[in-house]
Structure formats: C-alpha cells, structure tokens
Short mmCIF file of C-alpha atoms and ligand atoms in Angstrom, two decimals:
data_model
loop_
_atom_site.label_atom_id
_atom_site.label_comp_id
_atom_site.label_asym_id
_atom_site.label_seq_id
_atom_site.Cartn_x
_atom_site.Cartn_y
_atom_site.Cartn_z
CA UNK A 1069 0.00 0.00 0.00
CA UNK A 1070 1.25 3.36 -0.95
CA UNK A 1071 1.78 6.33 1.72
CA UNK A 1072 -1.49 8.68 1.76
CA UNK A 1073 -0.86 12.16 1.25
CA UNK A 1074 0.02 14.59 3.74
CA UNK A 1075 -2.79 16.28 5.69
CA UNK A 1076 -2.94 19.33 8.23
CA UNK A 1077 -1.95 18.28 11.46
CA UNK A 1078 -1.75 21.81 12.78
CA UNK A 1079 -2.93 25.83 11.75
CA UNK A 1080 -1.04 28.45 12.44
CA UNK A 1081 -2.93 31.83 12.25
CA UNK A 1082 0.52 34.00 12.64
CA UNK A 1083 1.08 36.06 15.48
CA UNK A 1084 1.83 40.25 15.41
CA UNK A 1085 5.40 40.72 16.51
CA UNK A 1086 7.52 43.57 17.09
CA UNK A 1087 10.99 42.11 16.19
CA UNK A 1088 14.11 43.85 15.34
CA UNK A 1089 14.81 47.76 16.51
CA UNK A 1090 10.87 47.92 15.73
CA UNK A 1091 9.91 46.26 12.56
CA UNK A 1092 5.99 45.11 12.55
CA UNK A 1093 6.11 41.64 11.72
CA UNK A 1094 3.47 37.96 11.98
CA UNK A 1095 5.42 35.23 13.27
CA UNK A 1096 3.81 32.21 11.80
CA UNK A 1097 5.97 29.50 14.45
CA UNK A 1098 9.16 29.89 16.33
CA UNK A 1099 10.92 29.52 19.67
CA UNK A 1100 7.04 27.62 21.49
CA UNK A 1101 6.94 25.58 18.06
CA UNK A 1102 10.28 23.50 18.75
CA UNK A 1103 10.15 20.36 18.35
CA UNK A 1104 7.34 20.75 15.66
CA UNK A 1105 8.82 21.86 12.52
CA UNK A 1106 12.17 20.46 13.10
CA UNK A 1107 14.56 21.19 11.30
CA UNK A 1108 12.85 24.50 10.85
CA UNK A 1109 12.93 26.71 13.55
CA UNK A 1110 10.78 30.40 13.27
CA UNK A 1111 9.03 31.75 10.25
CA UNK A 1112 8.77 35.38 9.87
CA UNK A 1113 6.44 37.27 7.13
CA UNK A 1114 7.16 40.67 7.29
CA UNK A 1115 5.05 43.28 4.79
CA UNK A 1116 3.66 46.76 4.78
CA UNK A 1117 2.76 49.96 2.71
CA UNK A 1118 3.65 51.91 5.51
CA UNK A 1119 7.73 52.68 6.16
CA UNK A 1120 7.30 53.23 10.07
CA UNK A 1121 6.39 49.52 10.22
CA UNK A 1122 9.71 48.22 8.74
CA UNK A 1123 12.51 51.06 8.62
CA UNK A 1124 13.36 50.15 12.04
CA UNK A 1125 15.23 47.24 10.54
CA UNK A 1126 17.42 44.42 11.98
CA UNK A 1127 20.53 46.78 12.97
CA UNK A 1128 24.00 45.03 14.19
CA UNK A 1129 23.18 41.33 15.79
CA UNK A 1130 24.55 37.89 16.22
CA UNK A 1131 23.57 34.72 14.81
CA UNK A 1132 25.14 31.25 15.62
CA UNK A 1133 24.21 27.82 14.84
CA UNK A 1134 21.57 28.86 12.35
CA UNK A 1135 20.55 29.28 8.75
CA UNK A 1136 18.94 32.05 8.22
CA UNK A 1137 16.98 32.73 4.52
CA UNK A 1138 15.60 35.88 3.75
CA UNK A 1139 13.16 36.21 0.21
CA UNK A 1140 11.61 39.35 -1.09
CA UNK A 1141 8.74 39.70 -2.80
CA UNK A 1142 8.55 43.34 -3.16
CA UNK A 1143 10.71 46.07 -1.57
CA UNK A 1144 14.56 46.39 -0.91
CA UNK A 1145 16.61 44.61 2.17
CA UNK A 1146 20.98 45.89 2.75
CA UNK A 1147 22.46 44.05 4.37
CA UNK A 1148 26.00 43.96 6.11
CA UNK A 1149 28.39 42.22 8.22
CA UNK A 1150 31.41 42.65 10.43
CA UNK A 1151 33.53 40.91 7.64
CA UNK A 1152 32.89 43.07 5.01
CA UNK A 1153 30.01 41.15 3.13
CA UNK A 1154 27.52 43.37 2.23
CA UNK A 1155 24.50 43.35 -0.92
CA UNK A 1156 20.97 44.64 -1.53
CA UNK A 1157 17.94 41.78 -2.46
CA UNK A 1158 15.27 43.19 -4.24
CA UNK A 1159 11.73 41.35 -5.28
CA UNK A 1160 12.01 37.68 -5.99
CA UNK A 1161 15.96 37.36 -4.34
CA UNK A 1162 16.90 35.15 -1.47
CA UNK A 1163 20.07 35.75 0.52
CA UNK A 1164 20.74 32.10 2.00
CA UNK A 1165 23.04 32.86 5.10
CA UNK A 1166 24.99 30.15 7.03
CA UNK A 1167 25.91 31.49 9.97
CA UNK A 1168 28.07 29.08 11.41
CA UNK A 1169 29.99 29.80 14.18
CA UNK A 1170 29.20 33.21 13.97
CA UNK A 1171 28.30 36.44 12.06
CA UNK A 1172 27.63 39.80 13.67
CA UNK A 1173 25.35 41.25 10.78
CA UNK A 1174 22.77 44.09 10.00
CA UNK A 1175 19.53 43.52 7.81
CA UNK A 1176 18.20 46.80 6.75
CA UNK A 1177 14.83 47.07 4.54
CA UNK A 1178 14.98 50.07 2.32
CA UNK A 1179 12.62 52.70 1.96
CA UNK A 1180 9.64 51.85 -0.77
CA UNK A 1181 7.22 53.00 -2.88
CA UNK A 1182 4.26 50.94 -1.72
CA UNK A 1183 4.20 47.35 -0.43
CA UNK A 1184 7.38 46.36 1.00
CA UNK A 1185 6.99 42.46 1.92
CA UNK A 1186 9.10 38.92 2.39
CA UNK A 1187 9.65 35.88 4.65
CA UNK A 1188 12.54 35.03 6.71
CA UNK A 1189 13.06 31.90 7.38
CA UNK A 1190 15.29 30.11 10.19
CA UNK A 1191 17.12 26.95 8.93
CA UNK A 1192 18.55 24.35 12.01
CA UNK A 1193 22.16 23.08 11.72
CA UNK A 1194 22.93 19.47 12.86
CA UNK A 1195 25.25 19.70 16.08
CA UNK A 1196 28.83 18.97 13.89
CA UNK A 1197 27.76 22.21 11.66
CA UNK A 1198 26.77 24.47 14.02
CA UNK A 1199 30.56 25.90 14.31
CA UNK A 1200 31.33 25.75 11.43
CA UNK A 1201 32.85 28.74 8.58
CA UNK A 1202 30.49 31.12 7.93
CA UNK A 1203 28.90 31.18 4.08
CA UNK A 1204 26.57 33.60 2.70
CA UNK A 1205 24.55 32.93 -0.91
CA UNK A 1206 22.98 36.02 -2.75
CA UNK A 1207 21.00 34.70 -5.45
CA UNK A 1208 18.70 36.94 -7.65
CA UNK A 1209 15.39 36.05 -9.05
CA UNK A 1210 16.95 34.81 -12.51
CA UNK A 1211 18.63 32.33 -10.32
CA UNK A 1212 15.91 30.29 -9.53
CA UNK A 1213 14.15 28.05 -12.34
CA UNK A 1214 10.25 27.93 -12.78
CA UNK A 1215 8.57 25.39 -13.92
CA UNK A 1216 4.88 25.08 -14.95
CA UNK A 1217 3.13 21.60 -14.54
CA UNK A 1218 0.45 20.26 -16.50
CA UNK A 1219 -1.98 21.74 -14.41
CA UNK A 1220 -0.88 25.22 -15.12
CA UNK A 1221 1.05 25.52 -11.43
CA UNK A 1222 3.85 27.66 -11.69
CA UNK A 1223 6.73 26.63 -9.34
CA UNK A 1224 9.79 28.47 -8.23
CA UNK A 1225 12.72 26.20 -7.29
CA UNK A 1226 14.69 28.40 -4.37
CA UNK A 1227 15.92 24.61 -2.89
CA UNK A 1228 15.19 21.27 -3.92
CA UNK A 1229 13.77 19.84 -7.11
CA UNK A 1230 10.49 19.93 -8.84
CA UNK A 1231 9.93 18.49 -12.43
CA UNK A 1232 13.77 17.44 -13.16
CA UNK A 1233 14.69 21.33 -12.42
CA UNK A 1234 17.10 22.16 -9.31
CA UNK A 1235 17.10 25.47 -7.42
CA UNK A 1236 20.34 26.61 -6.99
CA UNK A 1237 20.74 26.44 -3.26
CA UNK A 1238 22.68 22.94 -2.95
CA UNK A 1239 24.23 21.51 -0.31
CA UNK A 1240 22.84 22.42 2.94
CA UNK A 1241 22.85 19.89 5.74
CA UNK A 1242 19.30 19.27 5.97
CA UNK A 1243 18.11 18.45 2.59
CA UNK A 1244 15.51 21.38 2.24
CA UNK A 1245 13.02 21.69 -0.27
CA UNK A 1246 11.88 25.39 -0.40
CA UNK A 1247 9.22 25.83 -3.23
CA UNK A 1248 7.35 28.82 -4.30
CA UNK A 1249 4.15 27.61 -5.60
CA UNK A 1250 1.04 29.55 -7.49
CA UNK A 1251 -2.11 27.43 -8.98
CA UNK A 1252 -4.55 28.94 -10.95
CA UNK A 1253 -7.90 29.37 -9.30
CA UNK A 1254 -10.03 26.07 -9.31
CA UNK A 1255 -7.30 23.80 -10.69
CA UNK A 1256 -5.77 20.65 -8.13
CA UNK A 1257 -1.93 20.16 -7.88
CA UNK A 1258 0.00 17.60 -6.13
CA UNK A 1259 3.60 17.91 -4.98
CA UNK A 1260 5.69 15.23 -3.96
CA UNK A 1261 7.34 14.96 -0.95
CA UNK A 1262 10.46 12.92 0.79
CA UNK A 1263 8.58 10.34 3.19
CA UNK A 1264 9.91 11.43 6.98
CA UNK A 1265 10.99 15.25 5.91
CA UNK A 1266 8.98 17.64 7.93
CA UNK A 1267 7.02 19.57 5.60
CA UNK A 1268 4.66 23.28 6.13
CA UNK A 1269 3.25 25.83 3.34
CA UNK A 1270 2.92 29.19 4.18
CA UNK A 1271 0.06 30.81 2.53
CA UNK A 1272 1.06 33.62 0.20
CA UNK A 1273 -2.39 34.92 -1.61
CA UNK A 1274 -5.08 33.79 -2.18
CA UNK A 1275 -6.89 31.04 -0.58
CA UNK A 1276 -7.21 26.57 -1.13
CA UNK A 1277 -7.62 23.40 0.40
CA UNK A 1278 -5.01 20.33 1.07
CA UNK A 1279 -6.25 16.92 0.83
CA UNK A 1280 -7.47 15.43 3.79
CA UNK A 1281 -8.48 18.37 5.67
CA UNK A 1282 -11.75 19.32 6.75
CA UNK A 1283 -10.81 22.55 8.97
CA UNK A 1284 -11.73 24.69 5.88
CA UNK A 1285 -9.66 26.27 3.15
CA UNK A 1286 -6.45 28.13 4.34
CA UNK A 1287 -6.16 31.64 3.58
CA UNK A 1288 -3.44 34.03 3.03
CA UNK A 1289 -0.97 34.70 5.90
CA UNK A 1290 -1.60 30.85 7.29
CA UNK A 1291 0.80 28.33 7.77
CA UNK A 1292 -0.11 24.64 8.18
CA UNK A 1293 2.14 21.70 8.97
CA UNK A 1294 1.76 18.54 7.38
CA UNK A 1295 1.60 15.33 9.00
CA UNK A 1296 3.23 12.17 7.06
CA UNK A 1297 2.76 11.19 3.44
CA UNK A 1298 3.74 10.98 -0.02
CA UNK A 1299 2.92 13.87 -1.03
CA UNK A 1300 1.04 17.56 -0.58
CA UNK A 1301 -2.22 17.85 -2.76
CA UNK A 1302 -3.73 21.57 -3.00
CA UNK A 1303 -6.97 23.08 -4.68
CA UNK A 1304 -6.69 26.61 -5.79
CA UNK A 1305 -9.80 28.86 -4.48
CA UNK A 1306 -11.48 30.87 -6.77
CA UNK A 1307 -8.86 33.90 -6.56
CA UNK A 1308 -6.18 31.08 -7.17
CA UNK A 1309 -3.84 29.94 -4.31
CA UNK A 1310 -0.09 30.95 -3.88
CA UNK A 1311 1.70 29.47 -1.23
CA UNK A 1312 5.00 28.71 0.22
CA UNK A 1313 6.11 24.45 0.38
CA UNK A 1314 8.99 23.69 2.46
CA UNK A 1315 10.39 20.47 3.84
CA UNK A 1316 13.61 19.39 5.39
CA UNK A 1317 15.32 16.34 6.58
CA UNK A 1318 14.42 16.50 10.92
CA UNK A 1319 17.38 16.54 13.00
CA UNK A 1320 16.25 15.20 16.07
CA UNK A 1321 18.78 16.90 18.47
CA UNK A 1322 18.52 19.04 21.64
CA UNK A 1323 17.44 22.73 20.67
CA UNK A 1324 19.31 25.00 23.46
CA UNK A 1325 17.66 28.48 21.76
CA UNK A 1326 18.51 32.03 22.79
CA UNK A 1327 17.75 35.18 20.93
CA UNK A 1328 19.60 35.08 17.31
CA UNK A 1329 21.51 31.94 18.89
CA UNK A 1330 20.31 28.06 18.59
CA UNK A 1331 22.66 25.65 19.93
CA UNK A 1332 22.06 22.11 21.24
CA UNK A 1333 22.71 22.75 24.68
CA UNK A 1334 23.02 25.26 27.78
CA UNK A 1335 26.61 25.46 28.24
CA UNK A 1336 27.05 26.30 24.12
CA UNK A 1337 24.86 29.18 25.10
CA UNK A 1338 26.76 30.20 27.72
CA UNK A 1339 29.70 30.51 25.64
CA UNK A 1340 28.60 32.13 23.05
CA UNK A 1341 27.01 35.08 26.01
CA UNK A 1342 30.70 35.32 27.25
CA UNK A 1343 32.46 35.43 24.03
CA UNK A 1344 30.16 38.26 23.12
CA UNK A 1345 31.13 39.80 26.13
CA UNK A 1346 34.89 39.99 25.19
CA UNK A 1347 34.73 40.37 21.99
CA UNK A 1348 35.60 36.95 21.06
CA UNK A 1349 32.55 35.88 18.97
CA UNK A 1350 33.92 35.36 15.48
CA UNK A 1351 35.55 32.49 15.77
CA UNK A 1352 36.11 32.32 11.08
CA UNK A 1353 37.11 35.95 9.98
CA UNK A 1354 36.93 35.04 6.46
CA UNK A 1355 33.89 33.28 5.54
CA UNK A 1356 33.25 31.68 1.79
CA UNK A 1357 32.19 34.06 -0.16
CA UNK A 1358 29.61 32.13 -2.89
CA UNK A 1359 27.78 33.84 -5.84
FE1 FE B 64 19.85 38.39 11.29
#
C-alpha cells in the first residue's frame, strides 16, 4: 500500500510581533513551536505599505548555529556584516546565510514606494555544523528556475527539485526543499514529498484546500504543517492559491535556543554570552564568499 498524502496536522494563524529595533512583523511558528517543525525553527512574514512599520530594521546582531533565509517579494533589504560582506535583495531574491559559528550582521529594509513584503526563514544546523565557517549565498530572481506543470502551477525552485529542475541552493545539511508555488484558481496540484521530511506551506495569496483536511480552506498569511505522506495535494480557491512548500530532513537533536543563537545545549549558550562579552565571537574571519 502506498503512503497517503500529507494532511494538516496543525494551523497556524501568525502572530503580530515587534521584532528587530521595531519592525511590525506575523510570526507564523518559532521559539514555542520546537520540536514541531524540526529542522525548521521560526518563520517570519514581514510586509507593509507603511515605512514606520519596517525602517526600524534588523541593525548590528549575532547569529550562531543557524541558517537564516531571507526572500523578497517586493521592496529592498541591505544588508551587512562585520567581515565586510555586504549586498541589496530586491523582489524575488533570497540571501541564504549560514551562519556558522558566527556572524555579527545588520539587515536593513529600504525605503519603498508601496508594499514592501518577504519571509525570513530560520534553517537548524545538525550539532557537527553548528561551528562551522560562515557562508553567505545572494541569489537573484533569474537564479531560480520555474517550472509550470500540467496543471498550469507555476513553481519556483529556491531549494530542492520539482519536475527534473534544481534550485540553486545545494548543499545544505538538511536536505531542504523550499518551493514557491502559485495554482490557478479552481485547478488541483500535487507535490511530492520525501517520506519522513517535515514539511509546512505558508500561505502567500489567495486562498485553497489540502487533501485530507476538513478545517476549511487556508487563507493568506496561514501556515499549516503537514503530517506524514507521499505527497502535498492543494486546490486553488477561486482567486487562485499561492503558497510557500517547504520540507527538510528533521534533526532530532537538543534545541538549546537564545535570541539570534540556537545551539544544542546550555553550556554552548553560555559561551557564546561570554564570548560576546569579550569580543571573542567570530571564531572564522573570512567566511566563503559564494555567488
Ligand atoms: Fe539576522
């Protein structure tokens, strides 16, 4: 007998967060989620017409232990770091950031005309990564391949695979699949998905249903975790559904988790609080630069 296909196991409405120096945020899951979405630890959706909600930005902090990934869909986000890597992402760019053993960086959204709007996402590291040298990826939107099914879907490969084509973020410890998908209103489409990988879609716009679940379609601004299965089945609403698919390989390890800072235990923590102290954070002072 086959595997079924995945169905919701648990909503998440999003929750209005002040994050940053001020920025006006929904957290969708984070810090009271952990074990849940393992490897995936916060989701962020950040988006306004109004500046005062997101100038604030993300001034100078730490990060260790973590993967942070950080797509735009409209608007402008500098960033910088203390060794020397620096870039603007604009609608439809990610900047995949491995932060290793440790960056001190800035994330600064730039002032726009309009809607300014994106996700962040936090990306685990299995314990043997979590110190390791520092990488950051800047890819723009004609990095990523997109792929329309039969159904008329159109997909954006940021990680993974979907119909033979690769996005171009390889390589990253957890095997994560991060798919930006749009189906036209009305029409079914069914994804595939790695049997035991945690999988959740955010939704983008719009509104659909996911096999199996009888809580009622799921509307923009949602995020639903799957339980197991084969795959993730969808049906568009009538304004057509847009949503985010992501699934990674689950780690299974401790999650010690403070501020910017996930480690595995208390005592990593603790170290990484009294290397801040003296200055000794940055443990790689010249991280791999990648294109
Ligand atoms: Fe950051």
């Amino acid at each position: 007998m086959s595997d079924p296909l995945r169905s919701i196991e648990k909503r998440f409405p999003g929750v209005p967060t002040l994050e940053g120096a001020g920025v006006r945020l929904r957290r969708s899951f984070s810090n009271p989620e952990v074990p849940l979405f393992d490897p995936f630890l916060l989701l962020d959706r950040f988006g306004s017409t109004n500046p005062a909600d997101y100038m604030a930005g993300f001034p100078w902090h730490p990060h260790r232990g973590i993967e942070t990934v950080t797509y735009v869909l409209d608007g402008r986000v500098a960033h910088g770091d203390t060794l020397g890597n620096e870039g603007v992402i604009g609608p439809g760019d990610v900047q995949w950031m491995n932060s290793g053993s440790g960056i001190i960086h800035q994330e600064m959204p730039q002032r726009t005309e309009g809607l300014f709007e994106g996700f962040q996402l936090w990306v685990n590291l299995p314990a043997k990564e979590k110190m390791s040298v520092p990488a950051y990826r800047g890819l723009t939107s004609q990095d990523f391949p997109t792929v329309t099914s039969d159904e008329g879907a159109r997909v954006k490969v940021v990680a993974g695979e979907f119909g033979g084509s690769h996005g171009p973020v390889e390589g990253i410890p957890v095997d994560p699949t991060y798919l930006d998908v749009t189906v036209p209103p009305g029409q079914p489409f069914e994804l595939p998905t790695h049997p035991g990988y945690t999988a959740f879609a955010h939704a983008v716009d719009g509104s659909g249903t996911f096999a199996g679940t009888d809580t009622g379609p799921v509307a923009a601004g949602e995020t639903v975790l799957f339980g197991p299965g084969r795959g993730v089945q969808s049906r568009a609403g009538p304004d057509g559904f847009r949503y985010l698919l992501v699934t990674g390989r689950p780690l299974h390890e401790p999650v010690a988790w403070y501020g910017p800072i996930v480690m595995n235990n208390r005592s990593e923590l603790v170290t990484a609080m009294q290397e801040l102290d003296r200055g000794e954070f940055i443990h790689h002072r010249r991280p791999i630069v990648e294109e």
